[in-house]
Short mmCIF file of C-alpha atoms in Angstrom, two decimals:
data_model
loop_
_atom_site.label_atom_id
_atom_site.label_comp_id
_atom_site.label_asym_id
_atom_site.label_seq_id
_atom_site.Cartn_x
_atom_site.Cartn_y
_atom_site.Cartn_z
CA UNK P 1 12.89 12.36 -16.88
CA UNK P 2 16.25 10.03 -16.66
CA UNK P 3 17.43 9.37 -13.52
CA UNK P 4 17.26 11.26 -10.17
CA UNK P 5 17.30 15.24 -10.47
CA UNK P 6 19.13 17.63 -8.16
CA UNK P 7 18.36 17.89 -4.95
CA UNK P 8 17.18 21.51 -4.73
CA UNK P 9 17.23 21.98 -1.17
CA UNK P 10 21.20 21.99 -1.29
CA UNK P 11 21.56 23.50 -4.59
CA UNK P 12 22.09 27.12 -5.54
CA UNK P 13 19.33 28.87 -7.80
CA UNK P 14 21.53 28.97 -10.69
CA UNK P 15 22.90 25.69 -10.66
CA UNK P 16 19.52 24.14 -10.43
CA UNK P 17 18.51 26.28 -13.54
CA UNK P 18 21.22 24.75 -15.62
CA UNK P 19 19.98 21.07 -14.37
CA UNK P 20 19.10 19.36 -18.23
CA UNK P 21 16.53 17.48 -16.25
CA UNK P 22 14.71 20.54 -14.40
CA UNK P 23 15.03 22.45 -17.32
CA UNK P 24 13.10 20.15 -19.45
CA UNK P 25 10.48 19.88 -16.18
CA UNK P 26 10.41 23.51 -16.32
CA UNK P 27 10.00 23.67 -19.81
CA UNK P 28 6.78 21.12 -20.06
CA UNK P 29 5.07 22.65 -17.48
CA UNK P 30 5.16 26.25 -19.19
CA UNK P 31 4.87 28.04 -15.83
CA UNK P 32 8.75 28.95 -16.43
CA UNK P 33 10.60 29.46 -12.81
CA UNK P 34 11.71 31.88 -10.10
CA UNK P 35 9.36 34.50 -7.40
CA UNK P 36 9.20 37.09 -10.67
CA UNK P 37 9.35 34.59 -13.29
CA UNK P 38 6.35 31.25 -11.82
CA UNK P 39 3.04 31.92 -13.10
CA UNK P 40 0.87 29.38 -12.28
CA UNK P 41 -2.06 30.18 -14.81
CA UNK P 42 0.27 28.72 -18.23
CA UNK P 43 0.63 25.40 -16.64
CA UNK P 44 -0.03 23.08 -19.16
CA UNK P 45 -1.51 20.48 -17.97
CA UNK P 46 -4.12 20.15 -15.28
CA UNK P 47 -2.81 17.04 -13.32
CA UNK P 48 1.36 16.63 -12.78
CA UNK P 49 2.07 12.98 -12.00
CA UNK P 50 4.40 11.32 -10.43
CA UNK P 51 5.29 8.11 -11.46
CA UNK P 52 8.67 6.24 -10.39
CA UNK P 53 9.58 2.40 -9.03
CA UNK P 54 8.52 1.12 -6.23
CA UNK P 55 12.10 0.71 -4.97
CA UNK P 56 14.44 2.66 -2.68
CA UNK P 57 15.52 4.31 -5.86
CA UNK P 58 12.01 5.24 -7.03
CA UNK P 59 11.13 6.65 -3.34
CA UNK P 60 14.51 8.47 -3.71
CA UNK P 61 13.31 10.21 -7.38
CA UNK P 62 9.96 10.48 -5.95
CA UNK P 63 11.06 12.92 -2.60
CA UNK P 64 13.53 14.78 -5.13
CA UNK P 65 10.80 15.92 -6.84
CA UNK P 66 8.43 16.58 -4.38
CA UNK P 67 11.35 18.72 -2.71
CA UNK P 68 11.59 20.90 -5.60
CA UNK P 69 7.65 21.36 -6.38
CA UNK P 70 7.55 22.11 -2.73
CA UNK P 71 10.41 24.60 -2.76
CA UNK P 72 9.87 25.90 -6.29
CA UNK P 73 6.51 25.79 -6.89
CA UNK P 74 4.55 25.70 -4.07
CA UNK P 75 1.25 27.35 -6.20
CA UNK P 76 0.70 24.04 -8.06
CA UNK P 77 0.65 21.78 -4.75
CA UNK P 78 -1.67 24.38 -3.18
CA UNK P 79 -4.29 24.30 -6.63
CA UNK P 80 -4.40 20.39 -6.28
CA UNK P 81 -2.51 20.02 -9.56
CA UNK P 82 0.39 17.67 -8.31
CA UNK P 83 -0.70 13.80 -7.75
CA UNK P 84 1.54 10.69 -6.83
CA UNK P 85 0.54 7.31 -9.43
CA UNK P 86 -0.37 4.32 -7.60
CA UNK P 87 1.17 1.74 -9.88
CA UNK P 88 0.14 -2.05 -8.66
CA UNK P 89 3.08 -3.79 -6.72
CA UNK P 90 1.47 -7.61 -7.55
CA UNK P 91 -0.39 -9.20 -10.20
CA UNK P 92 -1.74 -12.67 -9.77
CA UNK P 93 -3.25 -15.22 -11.63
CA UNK P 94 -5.18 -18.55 -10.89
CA UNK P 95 -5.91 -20.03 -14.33
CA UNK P 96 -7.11 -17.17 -16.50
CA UNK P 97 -8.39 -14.97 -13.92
CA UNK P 98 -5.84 -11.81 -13.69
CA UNK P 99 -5.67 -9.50 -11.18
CA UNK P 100 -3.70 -6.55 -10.25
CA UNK P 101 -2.93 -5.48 -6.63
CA UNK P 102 -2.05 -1.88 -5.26
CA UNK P 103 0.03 -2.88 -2.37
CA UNK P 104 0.87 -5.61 0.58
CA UNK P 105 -2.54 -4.70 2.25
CA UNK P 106 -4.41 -5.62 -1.21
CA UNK P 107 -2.56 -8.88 -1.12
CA UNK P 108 -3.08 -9.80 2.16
CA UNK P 109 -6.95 -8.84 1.56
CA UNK P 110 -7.12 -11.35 -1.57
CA UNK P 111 -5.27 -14.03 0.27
CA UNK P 112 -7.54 -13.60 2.65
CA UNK P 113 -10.85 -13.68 0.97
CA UNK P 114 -9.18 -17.21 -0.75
CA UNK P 115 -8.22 -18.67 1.66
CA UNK P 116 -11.21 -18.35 3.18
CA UNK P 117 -13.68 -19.89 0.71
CA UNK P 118 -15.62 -22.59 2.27
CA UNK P 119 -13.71 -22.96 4.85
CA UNK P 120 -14.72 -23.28 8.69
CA UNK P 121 -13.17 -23.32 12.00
CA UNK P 122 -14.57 -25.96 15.13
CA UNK P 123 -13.89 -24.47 18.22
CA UNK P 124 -13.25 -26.62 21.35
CA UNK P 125 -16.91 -26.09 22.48
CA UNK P 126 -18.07 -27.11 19.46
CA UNK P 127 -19.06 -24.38 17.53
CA UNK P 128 -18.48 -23.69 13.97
CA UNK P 129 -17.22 -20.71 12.68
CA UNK P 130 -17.81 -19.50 9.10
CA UNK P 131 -17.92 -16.62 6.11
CA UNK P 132 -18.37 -13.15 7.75
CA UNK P 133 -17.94 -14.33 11.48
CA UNK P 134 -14.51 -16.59 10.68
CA UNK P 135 -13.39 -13.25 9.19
CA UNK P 136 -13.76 -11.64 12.43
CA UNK P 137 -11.46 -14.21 13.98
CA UNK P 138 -9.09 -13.64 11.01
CA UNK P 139 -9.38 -9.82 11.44
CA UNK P 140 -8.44 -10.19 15.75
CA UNK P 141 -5.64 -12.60 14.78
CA UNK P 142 -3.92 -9.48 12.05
CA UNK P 143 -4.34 -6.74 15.01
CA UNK P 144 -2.85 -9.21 17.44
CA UNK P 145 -0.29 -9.95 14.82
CA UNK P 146 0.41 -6.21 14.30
CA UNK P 147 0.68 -5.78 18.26
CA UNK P 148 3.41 -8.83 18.66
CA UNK P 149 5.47 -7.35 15.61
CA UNK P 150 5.50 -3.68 17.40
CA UNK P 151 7.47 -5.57 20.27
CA UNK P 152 10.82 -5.95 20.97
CA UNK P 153 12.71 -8.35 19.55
CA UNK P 154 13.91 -10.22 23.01
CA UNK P 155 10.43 -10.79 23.36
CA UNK P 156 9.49 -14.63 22.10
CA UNK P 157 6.34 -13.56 19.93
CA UNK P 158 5.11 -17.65 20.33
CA UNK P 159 5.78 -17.05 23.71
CA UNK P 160 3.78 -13.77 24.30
CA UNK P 161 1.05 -15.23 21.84
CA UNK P 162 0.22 -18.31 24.35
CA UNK P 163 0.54 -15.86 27.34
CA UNK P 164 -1.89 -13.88 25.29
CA UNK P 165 -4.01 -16.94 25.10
CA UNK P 166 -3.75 -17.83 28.88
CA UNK P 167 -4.47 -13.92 30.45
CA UNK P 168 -0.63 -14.06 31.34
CA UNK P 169 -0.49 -10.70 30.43
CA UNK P 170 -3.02 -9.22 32.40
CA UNK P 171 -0.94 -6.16 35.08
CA UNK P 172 -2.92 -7.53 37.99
CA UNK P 173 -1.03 -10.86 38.31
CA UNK P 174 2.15 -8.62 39.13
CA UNK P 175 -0.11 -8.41 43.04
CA UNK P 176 -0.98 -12.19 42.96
CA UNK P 177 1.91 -15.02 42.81
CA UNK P 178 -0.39 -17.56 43.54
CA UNK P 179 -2.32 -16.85 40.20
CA UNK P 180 0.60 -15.50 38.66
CA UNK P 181 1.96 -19.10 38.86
CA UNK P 182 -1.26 -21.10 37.83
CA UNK P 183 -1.35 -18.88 34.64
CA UNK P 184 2.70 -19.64 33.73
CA UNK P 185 2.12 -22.91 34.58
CA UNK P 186 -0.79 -22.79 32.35
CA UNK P 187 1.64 -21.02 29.14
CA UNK P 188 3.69 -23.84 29.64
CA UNK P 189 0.92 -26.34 29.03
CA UNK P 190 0.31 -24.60 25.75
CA UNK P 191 3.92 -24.47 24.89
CA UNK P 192 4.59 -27.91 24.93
CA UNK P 193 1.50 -28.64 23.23
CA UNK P 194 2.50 -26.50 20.18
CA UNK P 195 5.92 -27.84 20.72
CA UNK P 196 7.46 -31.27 18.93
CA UNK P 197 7.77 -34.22 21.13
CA UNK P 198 11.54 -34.32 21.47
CA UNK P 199 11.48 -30.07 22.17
CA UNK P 200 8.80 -30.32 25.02
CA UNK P 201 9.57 -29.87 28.76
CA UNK P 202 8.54 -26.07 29.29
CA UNK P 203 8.36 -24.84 33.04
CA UNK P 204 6.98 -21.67 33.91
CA UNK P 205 8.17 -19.48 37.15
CA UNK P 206 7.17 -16.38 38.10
CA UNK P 207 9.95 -13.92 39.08
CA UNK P 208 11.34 -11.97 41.93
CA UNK P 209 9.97 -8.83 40.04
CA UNK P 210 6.74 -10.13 39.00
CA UNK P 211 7.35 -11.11 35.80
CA UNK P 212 7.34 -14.71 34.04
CA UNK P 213 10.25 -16.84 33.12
CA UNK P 214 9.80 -20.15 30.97
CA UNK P 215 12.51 -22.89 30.40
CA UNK P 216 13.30 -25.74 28.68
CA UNK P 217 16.25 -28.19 27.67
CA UNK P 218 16.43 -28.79 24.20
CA UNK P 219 18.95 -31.43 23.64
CA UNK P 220 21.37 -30.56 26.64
CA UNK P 221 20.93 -26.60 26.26
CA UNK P 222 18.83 -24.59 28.40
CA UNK P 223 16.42 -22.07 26.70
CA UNK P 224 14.95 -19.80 28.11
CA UNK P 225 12.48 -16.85 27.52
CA UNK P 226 11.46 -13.89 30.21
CA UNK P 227 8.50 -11.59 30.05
CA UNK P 228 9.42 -9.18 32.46
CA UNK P 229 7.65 -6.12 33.82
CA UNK P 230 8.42 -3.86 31.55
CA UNK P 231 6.42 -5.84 28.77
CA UNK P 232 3.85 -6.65 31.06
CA UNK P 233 3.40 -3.00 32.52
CA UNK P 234 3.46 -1.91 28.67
CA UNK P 235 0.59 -0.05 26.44
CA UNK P 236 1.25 -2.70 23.86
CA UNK P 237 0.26 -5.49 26.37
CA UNK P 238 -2.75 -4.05 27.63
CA UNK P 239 -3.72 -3.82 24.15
CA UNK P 240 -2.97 -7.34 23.84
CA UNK P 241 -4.62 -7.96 27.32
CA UNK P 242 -8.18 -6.51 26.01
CA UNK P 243 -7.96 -8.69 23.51
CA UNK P 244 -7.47 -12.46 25.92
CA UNK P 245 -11.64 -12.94 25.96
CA UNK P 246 -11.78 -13.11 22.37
CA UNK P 247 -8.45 -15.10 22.12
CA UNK P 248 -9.68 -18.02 25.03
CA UNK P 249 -13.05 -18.61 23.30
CA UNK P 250 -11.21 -19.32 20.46
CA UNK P 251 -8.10 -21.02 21.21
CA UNK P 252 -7.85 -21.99 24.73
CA UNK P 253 -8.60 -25.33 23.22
CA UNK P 254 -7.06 -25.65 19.76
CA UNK P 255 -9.74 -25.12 17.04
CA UNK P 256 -9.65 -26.91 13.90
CA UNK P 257 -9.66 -25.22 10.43
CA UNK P 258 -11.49 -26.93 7.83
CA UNK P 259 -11.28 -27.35 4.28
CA UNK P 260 -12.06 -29.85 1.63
CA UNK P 261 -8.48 -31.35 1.59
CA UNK P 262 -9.60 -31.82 5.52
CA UNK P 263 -9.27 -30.63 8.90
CA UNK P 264 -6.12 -28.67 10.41
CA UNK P 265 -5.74 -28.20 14.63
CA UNK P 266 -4.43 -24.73 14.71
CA UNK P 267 -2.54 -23.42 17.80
CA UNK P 268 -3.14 -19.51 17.84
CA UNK P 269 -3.72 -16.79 15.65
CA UNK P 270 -0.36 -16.63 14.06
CA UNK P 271 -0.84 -20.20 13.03
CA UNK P 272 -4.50 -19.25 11.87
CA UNK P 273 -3.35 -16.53 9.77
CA UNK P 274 -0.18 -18.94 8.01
CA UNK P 275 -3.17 -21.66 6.77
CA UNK P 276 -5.46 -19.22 5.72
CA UNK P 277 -2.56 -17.33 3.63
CA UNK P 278 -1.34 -21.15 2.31
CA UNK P 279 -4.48 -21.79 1.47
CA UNK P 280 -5.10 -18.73 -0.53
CA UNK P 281 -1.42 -19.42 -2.93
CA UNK P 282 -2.54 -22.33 -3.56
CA UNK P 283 -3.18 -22.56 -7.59
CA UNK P 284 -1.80 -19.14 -7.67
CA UNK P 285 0.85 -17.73 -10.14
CA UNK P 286 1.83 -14.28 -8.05
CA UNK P 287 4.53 -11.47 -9.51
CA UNK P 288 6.13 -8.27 -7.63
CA UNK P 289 6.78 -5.36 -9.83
CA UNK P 290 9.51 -3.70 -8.86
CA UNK P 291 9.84 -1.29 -11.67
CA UNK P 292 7.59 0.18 -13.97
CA UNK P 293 9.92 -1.04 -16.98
CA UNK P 294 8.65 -4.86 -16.12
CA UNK P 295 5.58 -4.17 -17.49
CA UNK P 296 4.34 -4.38 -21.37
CA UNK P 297 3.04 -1.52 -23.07
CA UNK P 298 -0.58 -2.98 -22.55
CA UNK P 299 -0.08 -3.76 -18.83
CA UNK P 300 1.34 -0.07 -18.32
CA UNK P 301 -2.02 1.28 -19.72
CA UNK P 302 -4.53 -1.47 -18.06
CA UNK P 303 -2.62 -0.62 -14.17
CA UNK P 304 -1.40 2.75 -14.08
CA UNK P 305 -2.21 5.51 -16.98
CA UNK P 306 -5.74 4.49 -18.24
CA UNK P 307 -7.70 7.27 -16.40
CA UNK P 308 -10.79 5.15 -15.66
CA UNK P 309 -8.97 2.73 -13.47
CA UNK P 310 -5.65 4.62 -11.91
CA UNK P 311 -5.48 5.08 -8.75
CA UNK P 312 -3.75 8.74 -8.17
CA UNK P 313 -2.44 9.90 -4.48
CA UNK P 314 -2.93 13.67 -4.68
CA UNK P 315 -0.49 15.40 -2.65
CA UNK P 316 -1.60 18.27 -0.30
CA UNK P 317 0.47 20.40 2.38
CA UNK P 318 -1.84 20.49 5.26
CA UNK P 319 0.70 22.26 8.09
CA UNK P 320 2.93 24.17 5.70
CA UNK P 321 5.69 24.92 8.61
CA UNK P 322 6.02 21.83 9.60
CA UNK P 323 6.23 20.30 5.97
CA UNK P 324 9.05 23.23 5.58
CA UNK P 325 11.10 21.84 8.48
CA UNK P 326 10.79 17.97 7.41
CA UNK P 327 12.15 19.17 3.85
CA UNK P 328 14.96 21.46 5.61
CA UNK P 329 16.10 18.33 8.35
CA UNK P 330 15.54 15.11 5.85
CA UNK P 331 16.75 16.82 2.42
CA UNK P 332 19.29 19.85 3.42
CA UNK P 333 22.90 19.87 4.00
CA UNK P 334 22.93 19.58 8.29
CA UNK P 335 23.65 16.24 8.55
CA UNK P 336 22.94 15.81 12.33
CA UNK P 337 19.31 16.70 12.46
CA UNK P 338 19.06 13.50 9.82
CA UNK P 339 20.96 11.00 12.12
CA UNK P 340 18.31 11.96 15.03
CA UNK P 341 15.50 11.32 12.56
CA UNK P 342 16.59 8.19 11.63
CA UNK P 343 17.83 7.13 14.99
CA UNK P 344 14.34 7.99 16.67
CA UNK P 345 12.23 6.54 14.29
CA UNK P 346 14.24 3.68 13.29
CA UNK P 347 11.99 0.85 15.07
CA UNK P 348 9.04 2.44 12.72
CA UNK P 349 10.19 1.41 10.05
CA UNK P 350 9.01 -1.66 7.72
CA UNK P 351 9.72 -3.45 4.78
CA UNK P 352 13.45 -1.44 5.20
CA UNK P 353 15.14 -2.10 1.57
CA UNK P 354 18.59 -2.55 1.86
#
């Protein structure tokens, strides 16, 4: 099919019909159309695939379609005959060794796994961490990573990291200034250590509220970063919080991550998780397909149609109402129920494509 097809949630029953591009749909499916007309038993073809860029434009095409097999021909979805193509979004090569990745997940999994190859990380007591038990350290740094980028963004995420690090966000302190103080005093000890030598100076304070306030000059201008009760009372710090036993035997003094090229004194898990990754590009030739039309004839096959190695998403309705009402508020004509969705779920979203 060329380009985008109508939107059949908005569109009459004849206009769709004289669509060019739903009429040739209808047409190579062979169920024909319409509650007197649809018979499910002609179809064609035992697997309908959907395969579009992975692009705004692509997810666009992609909903378009599923809004009309939803609307129109419900039967197919509910057999298990309508599947979504998982095309590869990378493909990377170190030397002659190829490799094709689904998606950002994959990536990070095979940067990972290079980065990681022989190397180990001293911790201030000494210990040595390696293969399966450095990957737990790698795997606590991506959930605390995940946790930091779910907050807001007036939050310092170095800042909350080190707290992390020092128990500063632990919903006790809020009853206890005198420890409340020893542990911002003790953030700030980390924060200039992680901190040039002409950008130190951090104090920490805690606040009339309970909360923690650090400061710094910074040639002649004040800076200054508050985590207030609100973060600190928060589910995503406790989650955080549970995590500060794991983070101190690790960090509260800065390990070292070693490699061949020698060793590295890393400050937290952010900082963990940025070697590893550098480590892993290293030697690496890496390529984001946007489209499907940026790949060859023989890369199309190897990645995406060859049905011994595609990956298919099959699509299934599992609360039919509710899918009924997303279709009706994301794809109709009422414009307000749209605006709420994307107003409420706005801070969801990732990777936005603009």
């Amino acid at each position: 099919l060329r380009g985008k097809i109508l939107n059949v949630e908005r569109a009459r029953f004849d206009k769709m019909l004289s669509s060019q591009e739903i009429g040739t749909l209808i047409t190579a499916l062979g169920t024909s159309i319409g509650k007197d007309e649809f018979n499910a038993d002609k179809l064609r073809y035992h697997k309908i695939i959907i395969m579009t860029d992975a692009d705004v434009d692509g997810a666009h095409i992609r909903t378009l379609l599923l809004t009309f097999f939803f609307r129109q021909m419900p039967e197919l979805i509910e057999r298990g005959h309508l599947y979504i193509a998982q095309p590869p979004l990378y493909k990377v090569t170190r030397g002659k060794s190829i490799q094709y990745l689904k998606d950002e997940k994959a990536l990070e999994d095979y940067l990972i796994g290079q980065g990681l190859d022989e190397a180990t990380l001293t911790l201030g007591s000494g210990e040595v961490r390696a293969g399966p038990d450095l990957r737990e350290v790698i795997n606590d740094a991506l959930r605390l990573r995940a946790l930091l980028d779910g907050l807001h963004s007036r939050y310092s995420r170095s800042i909350v990291e080190q707290a992390a690090i020092a128990g500063a966000l632990n919903p006790e302190l809020t009853d206890n200034r005198q420890r409340a103080q020893e542990t911002a005093d003790e953030v700030a000890r980390r924060l200039d250590l992680i901190a040039e030598e002409t950008e130190r100076g951090w104090s920490g304070h805690v606040t009339t509220e309970g909360g923690l306030r650090f400061e710094r000059m910074v040639r002649g201008v004040k800076e200054v970063a508050v985590l207030d009760v609100a973060l600190i009372g928060s589910a995503d710090a406790r989650h955080i919080d549970q995590m500060t036993t794991r983070l101190r035997e690790i960090y509260a003094v800065p390990p070292k991550l070693g490699r061949k090229e020698g060793q590295t004194e890393i400050s937290g898990p952010r900082a963990l998780l940025d070697a590893i990754f550098a480590a892993g590009r290293k030697g690496l030739s890496m390529q984001r397909y946007k489209g499907l039309g940026e790949m060859n004839a023989e890369q199309l096959w190897e990645t995406t149609l060859d049905p011994n190695v595609r990956s298919l998403l099959q699509v299934k309705v599992n609360d039919a109402t509710d899918a009924d009402g997303m279709f009706a508020r994301l794809m109709g004509d009422e414009v307000e129920p749209r605006r709420e969705f994307i107003q409420d779920n706005a801070l969801s979203v990732a990777n936005l494509d603009i």
